[in-house]
Tab-separated table of C-alpha atoms in Angstrom:
chain	number	residue	atom	x	y	z
R	17	UNK	CA	-5.698	8.803	20.600
R	18	UNK	CA	-5.037	11.687	22.598
R	19	UNK	CA	-7.245	10.983	25.506
R	20	UNK	CA	-9.349	8.151	27.443
R	21	UNK	CA	-12.298	8.482	29.646
R	22	UNK	CA	-14.579	6.459	31.319
R	23	UNK	CA	-17.768	6.513	32.553
R	24	UNK	CA	-17.458	8.927	35.471
R	25	UNK	CA	-16.165	11.541	33.314
R	26	UNK	CA	-18.687	13.925	31.382
R	27	UNK	CA	-15.866	14.945	29.124
R	28	UNK	CA	-16.676	11.992	26.692
R	29	UNK	CA	-19.872	12.726	26.025
R	30	UNK	CA	-19.311	15.883	23.958
R	31	UNK	CA	-16.774	16.748	21.259
R	32	UNK	CA	-16.104	19.929	19.923
R	33	UNK	CA	-16.322	20.602	16.309
R	34	UNK	CA	-13.734	23.332	15.305
R	35	UNK	CA	-15.204	23.982	12.065
R	36	UNK	CA	-18.514	25.113	13.026
R	37	UNK	CA	-17.673	26.295	16.718
R	38	UNK	CA	-20.250	23.976	18.088
R	39	UNK	CA	-20.201	20.901	20.567
R	40	UNK	CA	-21.785	17.517	18.915
R	41	UNK	CA	-21.992	14.079	20.423
R	42	UNK	CA	-20.741	11.396	18.317
R	43	UNK	CA	-21.075	8.032	19.616
R	44	UNK	CA	-20.363	4.764	18.273
R	45	UNK	CA	-20.014	1.277	19.462
R	46	UNK	CA	-17.914	-1.506	18.319
R	47	UNK	CA	-18.611	-5.060	18.151
R	48	UNK	CA	-16.657	-7.426	20.025
R	49	UNK	CA	-16.490	-11.340	19.840
R	50	UNK	CA	-16.417	-13.788	22.745
R	51	UNK	CA	-15.519	-17.345	22.904
R	52	UNK	CA	-18.735	-19.306	22.737
R	53	UNK	CA	-16.948	-21.971	25.622
R	54	UNK	CA	-15.545	-19.574	28.046
R	55	UNK	CA	-16.388	-16.002	27.193
R	56	UNK	CA	-12.976	-14.480	26.577
R	57	UNK	CA	-11.951	-12.446	23.524
R	58	UNK	CA	-11.664	-14.228	20.201
R	59	UNK	CA	-8.889	-13.173	17.711
R	60	UNK	CA	-8.832	-13.827	14.207
R	61	UNK	CA	-5.645	-16.192	13.471
R	62	UNK	CA	-3.958	-15.891	10.049
R	63	UNK	CA	-2.758	-19.611	10.334
R	64	UNK	CA	-6.084	-21.603	10.567
R	65	UNK	CA	-7.972	-18.575	9.163
R	66	UNK	CA	-10.628	-18.992	12.081
R	67	UNK	CA	-11.346	-16.994	15.118
R	68	UNK	CA	-9.124	-18.311	18.032
R	69	UNK	CA	-9.517	-18.039	21.718
R	70	UNK	CA	-5.929	-18.191	23.869
R	71	UNK	CA	-7.814	-18.627	26.853
R	72	UNK	CA	-9.317	-22.128	26.243
R	73	UNK	CA	-7.584	-23.012	22.701
R	74	UNK	CA	-11.383	-23.288	20.755
R	75	UNK	CA	-11.508	-21.846	17.236
R	76	UNK	CA	-14.689	-20.685	15.908
R	77	UNK	CA	-15.085	-20.951	11.836
R	78	UNK	CA	-15.216	-17.982	9.798
R	79	UNK	CA	-17.459	-17.672	6.216
R	80	UNK	CA	-14.758	-18.165	3.628
R	81	UNK	CA	-17.024	-18.672	0.595
R	82	UNK	CA	-18.069	-14.984	0.237
R	83	UNK	CA	-16.131	-13.268	-2.183
R	84	UNK	CA	-16.123	-9.149	-2.713
R	85	UNK	CA	-18.307	-7.792	-5.677
R	86	UNK	CA	-17.363	-5.072	-7.999
R	87	UNK	CA	-19.316	-2.099	-7.520
R	88	UNK	CA	-20.316	0.236	-10.424
R	89	UNK	CA	-18.454	3.578	-10.708
R	90	UNK	CA	-21.227	5.494	-10.659
R	91	UNK	CA	-21.985	4.365	-6.951
R	92	UNK	CA	-18.657	5.940	-5.591
R	93	UNK	CA	-19.932	9.517	-6.731
R	94	UNK	CA	-23.083	9.241	-4.760
R	95	UNK	CA	-21.369	8.734	-1.531
R	96	UNK	CA	-20.966	11.449	0.670
R	97	UNK	CA	-17.167	12.116	1.412
R	98	UNK	CA	-17.584	14.753	4.352
R	99	UNK	CA	-16.185	13.988	7.196
R	100	UNK	CA	-15.735	17.098	8.895
R	101	UNK	CA	-12.809	17.276	11.320
R	102	UNK	CA	-14.566	15.293	14.307
R	103	UNK	CA	-13.102	12.421	16.496
R	104	UNK	CA	-15.772	9.797	17.533
R	105	UNK	CA	-16.263	8.013	20.841
R	106	UNK	CA	-15.727	4.510	20.985
R	107	UNK	CA	-18.143	2.634	23.610
R	108	UNK	CA	-16.341	-0.583	24.846
R	109	UNK	CA	-19.221	-3.187	24.872
R	110	UNK	CA	-17.215	-5.228	27.404
R	111	UNK	CA	-16.507	-2.830	30.066
R	112	UNK	CA	-18.351	0.085	29.184
R	113	UNK	CA	-15.622	2.504	28.801
R	114	UNK	CA	-15.475	5.224	26.187
R	115	UNK	CA	-12.446	6.315	24.386
R	116	UNK	CA	-11.767	9.163	21.947
R	117	UNK	CA	-10.747	7.561	18.563
R	118	UNK	CA	-9.806	9.059	15.432
R	119	UNK	CA	-12.039	9.630	12.290
R	120	UNK	CA	-10.361	6.979	10.474
R	121	UNK	CA	-9.577	4.192	13.199
R	122	UNK	CA	-11.923	1.035	12.291
R	123	UNK	CA	-10.580	-1.280	15.137
R	124	UNK	CA	-10.207	0.083	18.083
R	125	UNK	CA	-8.635	-1.935	21.341
R	126	UNK	CA	-10.279	-0.395	24.834
R	127	UNK	CA	-7.530	0.503	27.141
R	128	UNK	CA	-9.172	-0.442	30.229
R	129	UNK	CA	-9.751	-4.082	29.634
R	130	UNK	CA	-7.929	-4.581	26.404
R	131	UNK	CA	-10.926	-5.679	24.223
R	132	UNK	CA	-10.589	-5.741	20.665
R	133	UNK	CA	-13.230	-4.355	19.013
R	134	UNK	CA	-14.246	-3.453	15.349
R	135	UNK	CA	-16.839	-0.698	14.592
R	136	UNK	CA	-20.222	-1.163	12.760
R	137	UNK	CA	-20.242	-0.703	9.118
R	138	UNK	CA	-23.051	1.905	9.601
R	139	UNK	CA	-20.778	3.728	12.328
R	140	UNK	CA	-18.132	4.499	9.620
R	141	UNK	CA	-17.999	7.980	7.881
R	142	UNK	CA	-17.723	8.207	4.208
R	143	UNK	CA	-17.463	5.306	2.180
R	144	UNK	CA	-17.923	1.854	3.579
R	145	UNK	CA	-15.231	-0.830	2.807
R	146	UNK	CA	-16.969	-3.886	0.841
R	147	UNK	CA	-13.891	-5.978	0.605
R	148	UNK	CA	-11.257	-7.548	2.825
R	149	UNK	CA	-7.910	-9.507	2.539
R	150	UNK	CA	-7.491	-11.177	5.288
R	151	UNK	CA	-4.043	-11.754	7.049
R	152	UNK	CA	-2.412	-15.152	5.704
R	153	UNK	CA	0.653	-15.035	7.735
R	154	UNK	CA	1.418	-14.489	11.635
R	155	UNK	CA	4.039	-12.491	13.456
R	156	UNK	CA	6.552	-15.281	13.889
R	157	UNK	CA	6.672	-15.830	9.848
R	158	UNK	CA	6.659	-12.037	9.300
R	159	UNK	CA	9.642	-11.637	11.654
R	160	UNK	CA	11.532	-14.745	9.751
R	161	UNK	CA	10.734	-12.880	6.814
R	162	UNK	CA	12.087	-9.547	7.916
R	163	UNK	CA	15.368	-11.294	9.085
R	164	UNK	CA	15.773	-13.065	5.547
R	165	UNK	CA	15.179	-9.555	4.013
R	166	UNK	CA	17.920	-7.979	6.118
R	167	UNK	CA	20.422	-10.544	5.581
R	168	UNK	CA	20.245	-9.756	1.599
R	169	UNK	CA	21.080	-6.235	2.109
R	170	UNK	CA	24.535	-5.660	0.765
R	171	UNK	CA	25.167	-2.211	2.076
R	172	UNK	CA	23.585	-2.839	5.700
R	173	UNK	CA	26.401	-3.182	8.386
R	174	UNK	CA	27.579	-6.689	9.209
R	175	UNK	CA	26.502	-6.196	12.911
R	176	UNK	CA	23.034	-5.197	12.124
R	177	UNK	CA	22.497	-8.191	9.864
R	178	UNK	CA	23.327	-10.386	12.521
R	179	UNK	CA	21.640	-9.066	15.262
R	180	UNK	CA	18.658	-7.134	13.692
R	181	UNK	CA	15.146	-7.814	15.466
R	182	UNK	CA	12.226	-5.902	15.572
R	183	UNK	CA	11.615	-3.630	18.336
R	184	UNK	CA	7.997	-3.654	17.836
R	185	UNK	CA	5.667	-5.315	15.144
R	186	UNK	CA	2.035	-5.228	14.466
R	187	UNK	CA	-0.798	-6.180	12.130
R	188	UNK	CA	-2.940	-3.621	10.534
R	189	UNK	CA	-5.310	-3.622	7.585
R	190	UNK	CA	-4.689	-0.428	5.358
R	191	UNK	CA	-7.114	0.872	3.364
R	192	UNK	CA	-6.906	0.748	-0.623
R	193	UNK	CA	-9.400	1.238	-3.876
R	194	UNK	CA	-9.002	-1.220	-6.899
R	195	UNK	CA	-10.482	-0.278	-10.380
R	196	UNK	CA	-11.462	-2.319	-13.225
R	197	UNK	CA	-12.034	-0.366	-16.465
R	198	UNK	CA	-12.624	-1.208	-20.222
R	199	UNK	CA	-10.692	1.440	-22.157
R	200	UNK	CA	-10.526	2.437	-25.963
R	201	UNK	CA	-7.953	4.939	-26.641
R	202	UNK	CA	-6.877	7.061	-29.990
R	203	UNK	CA	-3.575	8.256	-30.849
R	204	UNK	CA	-1.452	9.962	-32.927
R	205	UNK	CA	2.490	10.612	-32.868
R	206	UNK	CA	5.616	11.247	-34.272
R	207	UNK	CA	8.351	8.779	-33.567
R	208	UNK	CA	12.323	8.700	-34.658
R	209	UNK	CA	14.511	5.575	-35.639
R	210	UNK	CA	18.173	6.395	-35.380
R	211	UNK	CA	20.575	5.020	-38.202
R	212	UNK	CA	24.142	6.273	-39.085
R	213	UNK	CA	26.137	7.717	-42.076
R	214	UNK	CA	29.734	8.061	-42.936
R	215	UNK	CA	30.608	11.635	-44.189
R	216	UNK	CA	34.124	13.337	-44.619
R	217	UNK	CA	35.107	16.914	-43.071
R	218	UNK	CA	38.342	18.386	-43.448
R	219	UNK	CA	39.934	15.368	-45.137
R	220	UNK	CA	38.708	13.126	-42.018
R	221	UNK	CA	35.982	10.469	-42.000
R	222	UNK	CA	33.066	10.727	-39.511
R	223	UNK	CA	30.429	8.483	-38.641
R	224	UNK	CA	27.144	10.661	-37.927
R	225	UNK	CA	23.702	9.460	-36.176
R	226	UNK	CA	20.663	10.985	-37.994
R	227	UNK	CA	17.229	10.296	-37.276
R	228	UNK	CA	14.741	9.228	-39.213
R	229	UNK	CA	11.206	10.585	-38.626
R	230	UNK	CA	7.517	8.715	-38.999
R	231	UNK	CA	4.152	9.386	-38.000
R	232	UNK	CA	2.203	7.004	-36.039
R	233	UNK	CA	-1.701	6.797	-35.309
R	234	UNK	CA	-4.364	4.344	-34.438
R	235	UNK	CA	-6.936	2.913	-32.035
R	236	UNK	CA	-5.991	0.587	-29.054
R	237	UNK	CA	-8.465	-1.304	-26.844
R	238	UNK	CA	-7.388	-2.896	-23.375
R	239	UNK	CA	-9.150	-3.717	-19.949
R	240	UNK	CA	-7.620	-2.964	-16.541
R	241	UNK	CA	-8.089	-5.369	-13.778
R	242	UNK	CA	-7.674	-4.271	-10.196
R	243	UNK	CA	-5.603	-1.293	-10.735
R	244	UNK	CA	-4.535	-0.789	-6.810
R	245	UNK	CA	-4.287	2.514	-5.329
R	246	UNK	CA	-3.325	3.488	-1.668
R	247	UNK	CA	-6.010	5.468	0.172
R	248	UNK	CA	-4.029	6.381	3.354
R	249	UNK	CA	-1.449	9.199	3.173
R	250	UNK	CA	0.048	8.634	6.874
R	251	UNK	CA	2.542	5.461	5.428
R	252	UNK	CA	5.649	5.514	3.380
R	253	UNK	CA	4.313	4.655	0.046
R	254	UNK	CA	7.253	3.943	-1.587
R	255	UNK	CA	8.137	1.006	0.670
R	256	UNK	CA	4.316	0.017	0.417
R	257	UNK	CA	4.418	-0.128	-3.257
R	258	UNK	CA	7.221	-2.734	-3.285
R	259	UNK	CA	4.796	-5.055	-0.758
R	260	UNK	CA	2.632	-5.378	-4.386
R	261	UNK	CA	1.127	-7.577	-5.407
R	262	UNK	CA	-1.954	-8.332	-3.114
R	263	UNK	CA	-4.194	-11.043	-4.195
R	264	UNK	CA	-6.952	-8.717	-4.855
R	265	UNK	CA	-8.859	-11.165	-7.322
R	266	UNK	CA	-9.410	-13.319	-3.916
R	267	UNK	CA	-10.931	-10.473	-1.751
R	268	UNK	CA	-13.376	-11.630	0.777
R	269	UNK	CA	-16.319	-9.619	1.361
R	270	UNK	CA	-15.841	-7.316	4.046
R	271	UNK	CA	-16.307	-9.362	7.406
R	272	UNK	CA	-15.462	-7.942	10.630
R	273	UNK	CA	-14.353	-11.329	12.169
R	274	UNK	CA	-11.012	-10.822	9.877
R	275	UNK	CA	-10.271	-7.448	11.923
R	276	UNK	CA	-10.330	-8.826	15.207
R	277	UNK	CA	-6.921	-8.496	17.055
R	278	UNK	CA	-5.808	-6.254	14.369
R	279	UNK	CA	-5.580	-2.671	13.512
R	280	UNK	CA	-7.623	-1.269	10.913
R	281	UNK	CA	-8.084	2.581	9.458
R	282	UNK	CA	-10.338	4.260	6.798
R	283	UNK	CA	-9.162	5.820	3.670
R	284	UNK	CA	-8.108	9.561	4.395
R	285	UNK	CA	-8.263	9.764	0.451
R	286	UNK	CA	-11.231	9.352	-0.964
R	287	UNK	CA	-12.680	7.073	-3.948
R	288	UNK	CA	-12.627	10.215	-6.258
R	289	UNK	CA	-9.224	11.338	-5.803
R	290	UNK	CA	-7.959	7.857	-5.735
R	291	UNK	CA	-9.616	6.898	-9.119
R	292	UNK	CA	-7.661	10.017	-10.558
R	293	UNK	CA	-4.519	8.418	-9.469
R	294	UNK	CA	-5.651	5.144	-11.286
R	295	UNK	CA	-6.373	6.897	-14.395
R	296	UNK	CA	-3.021	8.400	-15.067
R	297	UNK	CA	-1.285	5.221	-13.908
R	298	UNK	CA	-3.342	3.464	-16.672
R	299	UNK	CA	-2.773	6.036	-19.544
R	300	UNK	CA	0.826	5.655	-18.494
R	301	UNK	CA	0.494	2.009	-19.205
R	302	UNK	CA	-1.157	2.374	-22.234
R	303	UNK	CA	1.367	4.621	-23.727
R	304	UNK	CA	4.084	1.884	-23.077
R	305	UNK	CA	1.875	-0.970	-24.812
R	306	UNK	CA	1.227	1.314	-27.660
R	307	UNK	CA	4.718	2.424	-28.243
R	308	UNK	CA	5.698	-1.215	-27.862
R	309	UNK	CA	4.076	-2.187	-31.274
R	310	UNK	CA	6.649	0.312	-32.865
R	311	UNK	CA	10.391	-0.063	-33.393
R	312	UNK	CA	11.749	3.518	-32.610
R	313	UNK	CA	14.602	5.226	-30.551
R	314	UNK	CA	13.191	8.635	-29.727
R	315	UNK	CA	9.621	10.014	-29.302
R	316	UNK	CA	9.147	13.584	-30.521
R	317	UNK	CA	5.321	13.482	-29.903
R	318	UNK	CA	2.657	11.487	-28.797
R	319	UNK	CA	-1.206	12.523	-28.363
R	320	UNK	CA	-3.436	9.811	-26.373
R	321	UNK	CA	-7.018	10.012	-25.883
R	322	UNK	CA	-8.539	7.460	-23.438
R	323	UNK	CA	-12.355	6.827	-22.974
R	324	UNK	CA	-12.975	4.711	-19.597
R	325	UNK	CA	-15.776	2.426	-19.852
R	326	UNK	CA	-17.741	-0.037	-17.558
R	327	UNK	CA	-15.424	1.028	-14.514
R	328	UNK	CA	-15.996	-0.398	-11.201
R	329	UNK	CA	-14.199	-0.259	-7.893
R	330	UNK	CA	-13.628	-2.023	-4.946
R	331	UNK	CA	-12.899	-0.301	-1.672
R	332	UNK	CA	-10.726	-2.936	0.608
R	333	UNK	CA	-8.547	-3.105	3.598
R	334	UNK	CA	-4.860	-4.827	2.854
R	335	UNK	CA	-2.996	-6.755	5.711
R	336	UNK	CA	0.433	-5.250	6.233
R	337	UNK	CA	2.658	-5.909	9.464
R	338	UNK	CA	4.299	-2.533	10.283
R	339	UNK	CA	7.437	-2.927	12.546
R	340	UNK	CA	10.777	-1.124	13.016
R	341	UNK	CA	14.054	-2.188	14.237
R	342	UNK	CA	16.904	-0.417	15.968
R	343	UNK	CA	20.565	0.417	15.140
R	344	UNK	CA	22.560	3.106	17.116
R	345	UNK	CA	19.537	4.813	18.581
R	346	UNK	CA	17.932	5.084	15.201
R	347	UNK	CA	14.684	3.480	14.342
R	348	UNK	CA	14.045	1.859	10.915
R	349	UNK	CA	10.950	1.048	9.617
R	350	UNK	CA	9.907	-1.719	7.309
R	351	UNK	CA	6.772	-3.296	6.215
R	352	UNK	CA	5.609	-6.987	5.446
R	353	UNK	CA	2.619	-8.083	3.113
R	354	UNK	CA	0.583	-10.269	5.446
R	355	UNK	CA	-0.432	-12.400	2.528
R	356	UNK	CA	2.553	-13.038	0.659
R	357	UNK	CA	5.684	-12.104	3.089
R	358	UNK	CA	7.041	-9.659	0.745
R	359	UNK	CA	9.174	-7.102	2.714
R	360	UNK	CA	9.741	-3.505	2.099
R	361	UNK	CA	11.445	-0.473	3.952
R	362	UNK	CA	14.697	0.908	5.108
R	363	UNK	CA	17.850	-0.295	6.863
R	364	UNK	CA	21.130	1.378	8.287
R	365	UNK	CA	24.051	1.839	5.453
R	366	UNK	CA	27.466	1.064	6.271
R	367	UNK	CA	30.113	4.299	5.234
R	368	UNK	CA	32.720	1.469	4.793
R	369	UNK	CA	31.037	-0.738	2.493
R	370	UNK	CA	29.640	2.187	0.156
R	371	UNK	CA	33.224	3.678	0.222
R	372	UNK	CA	34.900	0.160	-0.554
R	373	UNK	CA	32.363	0.204	-3.690
R	374	UNK	CA	32.996	3.571	-4.759
R	375	UNK	CA	37.175	3.183	-4.643
R	376	UNK	CA	36.551	-0.312	-6.823
R	377	UNK	CA	34.496	1.693	-9.352
R	378	UNK	CA	36.887	4.177	-9.779
R	379	UNK	CA	39.799	1.525	-9.839
R	380	UNK	CA	37.877	-0.333	-12.705
R	381	UNK	CA	37.343	3.076	-14.739
R	382	UNK	CA	41.277	3.832	-14.385
R	383	UNK	CA	41.815	0.339	-15.684
R	384	UNK	CA	39.692	0.489	-18.602
R	385	UNK	CA	41.269	3.842	-19.247
R	386	UNK	CA	45.086	2.264	-18.897
R	387	UNK	CA	44.083	-0.638	-21.366
R	388	UNK	CA	42.007	1.963	-23.932
R	389	UNK	CA	45.244	3.841	-23.882
R	390	UNK	CA	47.602	1.169	-25.064
R	391	UNK	CA	44.940	-0.669	-27.344
R	392	UNK	CA	43.991	2.319	-29.442
R	393	UNK	CA	46.187	5.366	-28.265
R	394	UNK	CA	49.895	4.468	-28.111
């Protein structure tokens, strides 16, 4: 969000579409949830799985019995993904202020009154989320998991390990697609198995490695369940992948109650792009599973042809705590799985520890060299 306007300003009433060169008014409202007892804002509590009022302590139940359903893949191709490049105007239902938000933002917070809001599904551009994995651990638990994770980092400086604490931590729902598919594959390949023979050359005996080649072919069937592909480009995907797995089988049907008090973003990689990545991963897993049936040492060629049938998807929001810690004026980002507390990210590296390990490795190699000299040469 780069600019904020209230009702007194007229700039927020219109936005400029840089692609078409025309001004366009795009207003969206956000739902807010009020405490039935005192009227204060309600927020989702991961520990109780209820909406909680910090002002009077009241709790409001959330429906936990509605689970997300798989959607036929054919429905995905019917959805328009033409988002243009516009931002949108979020109208706060609590105080009436209007704020410019990005096209991917689902849960804006009003900068005037602090009211957390959640955009109506009908106001979301492109595909609508049909599933959500609620946060199950709170901020103190996430911080504790982070500190325990830091202590296990051998190469991190000792001072950092003792004093590491998040400078900032925030819960955010990240978009992802999961895909189910019933696959049938046919394959052909040429594999090799090593064997050794003894040969004499110039009066000396040698042991030579040779390869016995054999052809393979066949068919293979495998059902894939919830192959997950992150649908947001803006984060450290390597670290995010280390947060897996999420319990996607028990995803709740999308319910804005789970979003109150947390950030949430919509996808910027659409379902078609994510399905392409999922197919590539499935093919990799299929090749690995097929080759595991054979005893071999080397692959000369392998051709795999796969048909994907009865494919379904879920477009869901995943719970992740995002934070960073500081060491010597540099920030190190980390992520915590909001369901199971798995942590991933980056920490500073101690040059002293790295040098020590390298020296020990070189010393070990030198020792082995000396031992080999006395055993086999001298």
